[in-house]
Amino acid sequence: MRSGAAAAKQSVQSRRLKRLEETHEIQTRVTHRRRKLLTRGGVLAGFGMAMGVYPVMGTIAPPMDGINNVAGIVRGEAPSTAHAILGDGPTLTASFLPLPSPDEQARAMAVNDRYVVSQYLPDCDPTVEATGGNGELNVEALCTLWGGIQLRADAAVALAELNHRFNLKFGRDMCIYEGYRSLSKQYETKRRRGFLAATPGTSVHGWGLAFDLCGGDDRGETKQWIEDNGAAWGWVNPHWAKTRKFEPWHFEYKPGTDAMDYYGSNGWEADGGGAVYDDTTPDTAPAPPKPATTTPPPTEPEPDPAPQPTAGTTAP
């Protein structure tokens, strides 16, 4: 009997101890959680006070004597903590450099000694040197534009830039009838147009530096726009084409003709030519060496590769 009662009493005590241990563990866990929560809450509260109180105090609190003695602090201002500690730092002045407009970029291209490749004619390399005579330029120096028209590379790049602006304005490409003329083509043109065509071997077209408009672009609003804007890219309707021979469709790449001194000491005929070119702003840059094939004699014999003039036609 006694042993049974002792065993029962011991069992009750064991359960009581177990409950006490479990209760203690629960209290311990709760205490730890509360401590963690309080710790985190204290950190967050302190951070919040630092973020909220410091700016407010820096704004509304009157400056203290210690701050007033720091170099660079002026009474009545609201110095920041870093300013109070470090004093005045270097003063940075804001400056604004506006980006150039597309037209300004194009104008910069037009006055450079050499063009860069145009995004509107990416396969054309304007740095390729042109060799050969008038109407006999090397193929590498020519670039093909819309409609199969060819020009010397630098002139082609300039026209591509001008045409892009024309397209933005009128929603289409410029109507170009003709660009570079081979020597045989110059003889053919002379037979057809007579007085209006240049002596074969002297045409600006033969250097790949001229184009002729078509489709009504040589008059009206489009012609006026091309004349007003073309000079920014080097393209002009020359003086002779406005006076002694009216050719409003004919435009020349002036940087190219100026570099050759085409209307200067050479005294060449213009594409309608005979008289001396009258330019109020002649180019004074030294002229490059003159190609041997470009000086026309008073009576110019026809070169072998060119077709013979038809009967009744006087050779230039």
GROMACS .gro file of C-alpha atoms in nm, residues 8-257:
model
  250
    8ALA     CA    1   0.122   0.792  -0.718
    9LYS     CA    2   0.255   1.087  -0.523
   10GLN     CA    3   0.578   1.078  -0.720
   11SER     CA    4   0.385   1.070  -1.050
   12VAL     CA    5   0.182   1.378  -0.949
   13GLN     CA    6   0.500   1.560  -0.856
   14SER     CA    7   0.660   1.467  -1.187
   15ARG     CA    8   0.363   1.609  -1.381
   16ARG     CA    9   0.371   1.924  -1.172
   17LEU     CA   10   0.741   1.970  -1.235
   18LYS     CA   11   0.687   1.912  -1.605
   19ARG     CA   12   0.413   2.178  -1.616
   20LEU     CA   13   0.636   2.419  -1.427
   21GLU     CA   14   0.920   2.358  -1.669
   22GLU     CA   15   0.691   2.409  -1.969
   23THR     CA   16   0.549   2.726  -1.814
   24HIS     CA   17   0.901   2.853  -1.750
   25GLU     CA   18   1.002   2.783  -2.109
   26ILE     CA   19   0.695   2.968  -2.240
   27GLN     CA   20   0.766   3.264  -2.016
   28THR     CA   21   1.128   3.264  -2.128
   29ARG     CA   22   1.030   3.265  -2.497
   30VAL     CA   23   0.774   3.542  -2.441
   31THR     CA   24   1.031   3.744  -2.251
   32HIS     CA   25   1.285   3.704  -2.531
   33ARG     CA   26   1.026   3.809  -2.790
   34ARG     CA   27   0.933   4.113  -2.589
   35ARG     CA   28   1.295   4.207  -2.549
   36LYS     CA   29   1.356   4.173  -2.923
   37LEU     CA   30   1.043   4.372  -3.000
   38LEU     CA   31   1.139   4.643  -2.754
   39THR     CA   32   1.492   4.653  -2.888
   40ARG     CA   33   1.377   4.684  -3.248
   41GLY     CA   34   1.111   4.933  -3.151
   42GLY     CA   35   1.368   5.140  -2.967
   43VAL     CA   36   1.602   5.141  -3.264
   44LEU     CA   37   1.324   5.241  -3.502
   45ALA     CA   38   1.196   5.505  -3.263
   46GLY     CA   39   1.544   5.648  -3.220
   47PHE     CA   40   1.596   5.654  -3.595
   48GLY     CA   41   1.260   5.821  -3.645
   49MET     CA   42   1.341   6.084  -3.385
   50ALA     CA   43   1.676   6.147  -3.548
   51MET     CA   44   1.512   6.190  -3.888
   52GLY     CA   45   1.232   6.408  -3.755
   53VAL     CA   46   1.378   6.606  -3.468
   54TYR     CA   47   1.713   6.707  -3.620
   55PRO     CA   48   1.569   6.883  -3.927
   56VAL     CA   49   1.307   7.053  -3.711
   57MET     CA   50   1.563   7.164  -3.456
   58GLY     CA   51   1.794   7.279  -3.734
   59THR     CA   52   1.511   7.488  -3.878
   60ILE     CA   53   1.350   7.645  -3.571
   61ALA     CA   54   1.621   7.637  -3.304
   62PRO     CA   55   1.817   7.961  -3.266
   63PRO     CA   56   2.187   7.929  -3.349
   64MET     CA   57   2.407   7.854  -3.051
   65ASP     CA   58   2.722   8.039  -2.962
   66GLY     CA   59   2.934   7.740  -3.055
   67ILE     CA   60   2.784   7.725  -3.401
   68ASN     CA   61   2.815   8.098  -3.450
   69ASN     CA   62   3.190   8.073  -3.402
   70VAL     CA   63   3.231   7.812  -3.678
   71ALA     CA   64   3.378   7.964  -3.995
   72GLY     CA   65   3.133   8.001  -4.277
   73ILE     CA   66   2.819   8.014  -4.061
   74VAL     CA   67   2.606   8.327  -4.084
   75ARG     CA   68   2.360   8.418  -3.811
   76GLY     CA   69   1.999   8.370  -3.912
   77GLU     CA   70   2.063   8.081  -4.154
   78ALA     CA   71   1.970   7.722  -4.088
   79PRO     CA   72   2.302   7.537  -4.116
   80SER     CA   73   2.311   7.164  -4.157
   81THR     CA   74   2.517   6.947  -3.925
   82ALA     CA   75   2.773   6.882  -4.199
   83HIS     CA   76   2.790   7.254  -4.273
   84ALA     CA   77   2.841   7.336  -3.907
   85ILE     CA   78   3.123   7.084  -3.880
   86LEU     CA   79   3.295   7.135  -4.215
   87GLY     CA   80   3.224   7.501  -4.279
   88ASP     CA   81   3.204   7.641  -4.633
   89GLY     CA   82   3.302   7.407  -4.911
   90PRO     CA   83   3.377   7.487  -5.276
   91THR     CA   84   3.099   7.672  -5.454
   92LEU     CA   85   2.975   7.502  -5.771
   93THR     CA   86   2.814   7.721  -6.034
   94ALA     CA   87   2.555   7.554  -6.254
   95SER     CA   88   2.614   7.586  -6.627
   96PHE     CA   89   2.404   7.469  -6.917
   97LEU     CA   90   2.554   7.383  -7.256
   98PRO     CA   91   2.272   7.333  -7.507
   99LEU     CA   92   2.316   7.051  -7.756
  100PRO     CA   93   2.348   7.160  -8.118
  101SER     CA   94   2.039   7.127  -8.330
  102PRO     CA   95   2.043   6.894  -8.635
  103ASP     CA   96   2.074   7.198  -8.862
  104GLU     CA   97   2.371   7.330  -8.662
  105GLN     CA   98   2.538   6.990  -8.683
  106ALA     CA   99   2.484   6.979  -9.056
  107ARG     CA  100   2.621   7.330  -9.101
  108ALA     CA  101   2.929   7.229  -8.901
  109MET     CA  102   2.971   6.934  -9.137
  110ALA     CA  103   2.937   7.159  -9.441
  111VAL     CA  104   3.224   7.389  -9.344
  112ASN     CA  105   3.466   7.114  -9.239
  113ASP     CA  106   3.763   7.041  -9.460
  114ARG     CA  107   3.640   6.685  -9.492
  115TYR     CA  108   3.299   6.539  -9.441
  116VAL     CA  109   3.222   6.257  -9.209
  117VAL     CA  110   3.004   5.972  -9.329
  118SER     CA  111   2.639   6.074  -9.338
  119GLN     CA  112   2.376   5.854  -9.175
  120TYR     CA  113   2.158   5.929  -9.478
  121LEU     CA  114   2.421   5.789  -9.717
  122PRO     CA  115   2.612   5.541  -9.499
  123ASP     CA  116   2.787   5.356  -9.782
  124CYS     CA  117   2.948   5.672  -9.920
  125ASP     CA  118   3.302   5.748  -9.802
  126PRO     CA  119   3.370   6.119  -9.859
  127THR     CA  120   3.740   6.078  -9.783
  128VAL     CA  121   3.804   5.886 -10.107
  129GLU     CA  122   4.020   6.100 -10.335
  130ALA     CA  123   3.888   6.169 -10.683
  131THR     CA  124   4.133   6.098 -10.964
  132GLY     CA  125   4.103   6.122 -11.339
  133GLY     CA  126   3.989   6.400 -11.566
  134ASN     CA  127   3.661   6.576 -11.627
  135GLY     CA  128   3.400   6.316 -11.710
  136GLU     CA  129   3.651   6.038 -11.640
  137LEU     CA  130   3.654   6.024 -11.259
  138ASN     CA  131   3.746   5.702 -11.082
  139VAL     CA  132   3.441   5.497 -10.987
  140GLU     CA  133   3.546   5.482 -10.620
  141ALA     CA  134   3.512   5.860 -10.589
  142LEU     CA  135   3.146   5.857 -10.698
  143CYS     CA  136   2.849   5.780 -10.475
  144THR     CA  137   2.502   5.684 -10.593
  145LEU     CA  138   2.199   5.866 -10.451
  146TRP     CA  139   1.826   5.807 -10.496
  147GLY     CA  140   1.715   5.757 -10.854
  148GLY     CA  141   2.061   5.632 -10.956
  149ILE     CA  142   2.209   5.984 -10.962
  150GLN     CA  143   2.586   5.995 -10.899
  151LEU     CA  144   2.802   6.272 -10.753
  152ARG     CA  145   3.154   6.304 -10.618
  153ALA     CA  146   3.155   6.159 -10.268
  154ASP     CA  147   3.182   6.481 -10.066
  155ALA     CA  148   2.917   6.651 -10.279
  156ALA     CA  149   2.692   6.345 -10.250
  157VAL     CA  150   2.712   6.352  -9.870
  158ALA     CA  151   2.622   6.722  -9.868
  159LEU     CA  152   2.325   6.662 -10.097
  160ALA     CA  153   2.206   6.369  -9.884
  161GLU     CA  154   2.201   6.597  -9.580
  162LEU     CA  155   2.014   6.870  -9.771
  163ASN     CA  156   1.766   6.619  -9.911
  164HIS     CA  157   1.688   6.488  -9.563
  165ARG     CA  158   1.576   6.837  -9.457
  166PHE     CA  159   1.383   6.873  -9.782
  167ASN     CA  160   1.207   6.544  -9.709
  168LEU     CA  161   1.111   6.664  -9.360
  169LYS     CA  162   0.963   6.978  -9.515
  170PHE     CA  163   0.786   6.837  -9.821
  171GLY     CA  164   0.749   6.466  -9.741
  172ARG     CA  165   0.949   6.339 -10.041
  173ASP     CA  166   1.294   6.343 -10.200
  174MET     CA  167   1.413   6.621 -10.427
  175CYS     CA  168   1.356   6.555 -10.797
  176ILE     CA  169   1.707   6.527 -10.948
  177TYR     CA  170   1.733   6.484 -11.324
  178GLU     CA  171   2.108   6.453 -11.361
  179GLY     CA  172   2.429   6.461 -11.160
  180TYR     CA  173   2.770   6.339 -11.277
  181ARG     CA  174   2.819   6.339 -11.655
  182SER     CA  175   3.074   6.119 -11.822
  183LEU     CA  176   3.269   6.270 -12.111
  184SER     CA  177   3.062   6.084 -12.369
  185LYS     CA  178   2.746   6.208 -12.198
  186GLN     CA  179   2.877   6.565 -12.220
  187TYR     CA  180   2.916   6.532 -12.597
  188GLU     CA  181   2.565   6.396 -12.623
  189THR     CA  182   2.429   6.681 -12.409
  190LYS     CA  183   2.615   6.938 -12.619
  191ARG     CA  184   2.457   6.802 -12.936
  192ARG     CA  185   2.109   6.816 -12.784
  193ARG     CA  186   2.127   7.146 -12.597
  194GLY     CA  187   2.383   7.342 -12.793
  195PHE     CA  188   2.444   7.685 -12.640
  196LEU     CA  189   2.298   7.582 -12.302
  197ALA     CA  190   2.553   7.303 -12.257
  198ALA     CA  191   2.916   7.349 -12.158
  199THR     CA  192   3.203   7.259 -12.383
  200PRO     CA  193   3.268   6.884 -12.332
  201GLY     CA  194   3.549   6.833 -12.085
  202THR     CA  195   3.477   7.155 -11.893
  203SER     CA  196   3.134   7.091 -11.737
  204VAL     CA  197   3.095   7.109 -11.361
  205HIS     CA  198   2.883   6.796 -11.403
  206GLY     CA  199   3.199   6.626 -11.532
  207TRP     CA  200   3.359   6.677 -11.191
  208GLY     CA  201   3.057   6.532 -11.011
  209LEU     CA  202   2.991   6.870 -10.848
  210ALA     CA  203   2.656   6.969 -11.004
  211PHE     CA  204   2.299   6.845 -11.029
  212ASP     CA  205   1.990   6.954 -11.224
  213LEU     CA  206   1.643   6.970 -11.071
  214CYS     CA  207   1.332   6.832 -11.237
  215GLY     CA  208   0.961   6.777 -11.173
  216GLY     CA  209   0.883   7.140 -11.095
  217ASP     CA  210   1.139   7.164 -10.815
  218ASP     CA  211   1.319   7.428 -11.024
  219ARG     CA  212   1.043   7.680 -10.953
  220GLY     CA  213   0.792   7.783 -10.689
  221GLU     CA  214   0.810   7.700 -10.319
  222THR     CA  215   1.046   7.404 -10.351
  223LYS     CA  216   1.298   7.597 -10.562
  224GLN     CA  217   1.290   7.884 -10.315
  225TRP     CA  218   1.342   7.646 -10.023
  226ILE     CA  219   1.638   7.477 -10.194
  227GLU     CA  220   1.797   7.813 -10.273
  228ASP     CA  221   1.738   7.945  -9.919
  229ASN     CA  222   1.872   7.633  -9.745
  230GLY     CA  223   2.112   7.477  -9.995
  231ALA     CA  224   2.400   7.714  -9.920
  232ALA     CA  225   2.421   7.576  -9.566
  233TRP     CA  226   2.534   7.249  -9.725
  234GLY     CA  227   2.741   7.413  -9.999
  235TRP     CA  228   2.483   7.396 -10.282
  236VAL     CA  229   2.418   7.715 -10.481
  237ASN     CA  230   2.247   7.820 -10.803
  238PRO     CA  231   2.549   8.001 -10.955
  239HIS     CA  232   2.546   8.362 -11.068
  240TRP     CA  233   2.564   8.287 -11.440
  241ALA     CA  234   2.254   8.064 -11.411
  242LYS     CA  235   2.056   8.366 -11.288
  243THR     CA  236   2.179   8.620 -11.544
  244ARG     CA  237   2.322   8.554 -11.888
  245LYS     CA  238   2.185   8.198 -11.903
  246PHE     CA  239   1.876   8.131 -11.700
  247GLU     CA  240   1.909   7.781 -11.553
  248PRO     CA  241   1.716   7.777 -11.223
  249TRP     CA  242   1.744   7.397 -11.216
  250HIS     CA  243   2.127   7.395 -11.205
  251PHE     CA  244   2.302   7.376 -10.865
  252GLU     CA  245   2.673   7.343 -10.796
  253TYR     CA  246   2.872   7.233 -10.492
  254LYS     CA  247   3.059   7.555 -10.414
  255PRO     CA  248   3.322   7.409 -10.175
  256GLY     CA  249   3.431   7.185 -10.462
  257THR     CA  250   3.438   7.452 -10.734
   0.00000   0.00000   0.00000
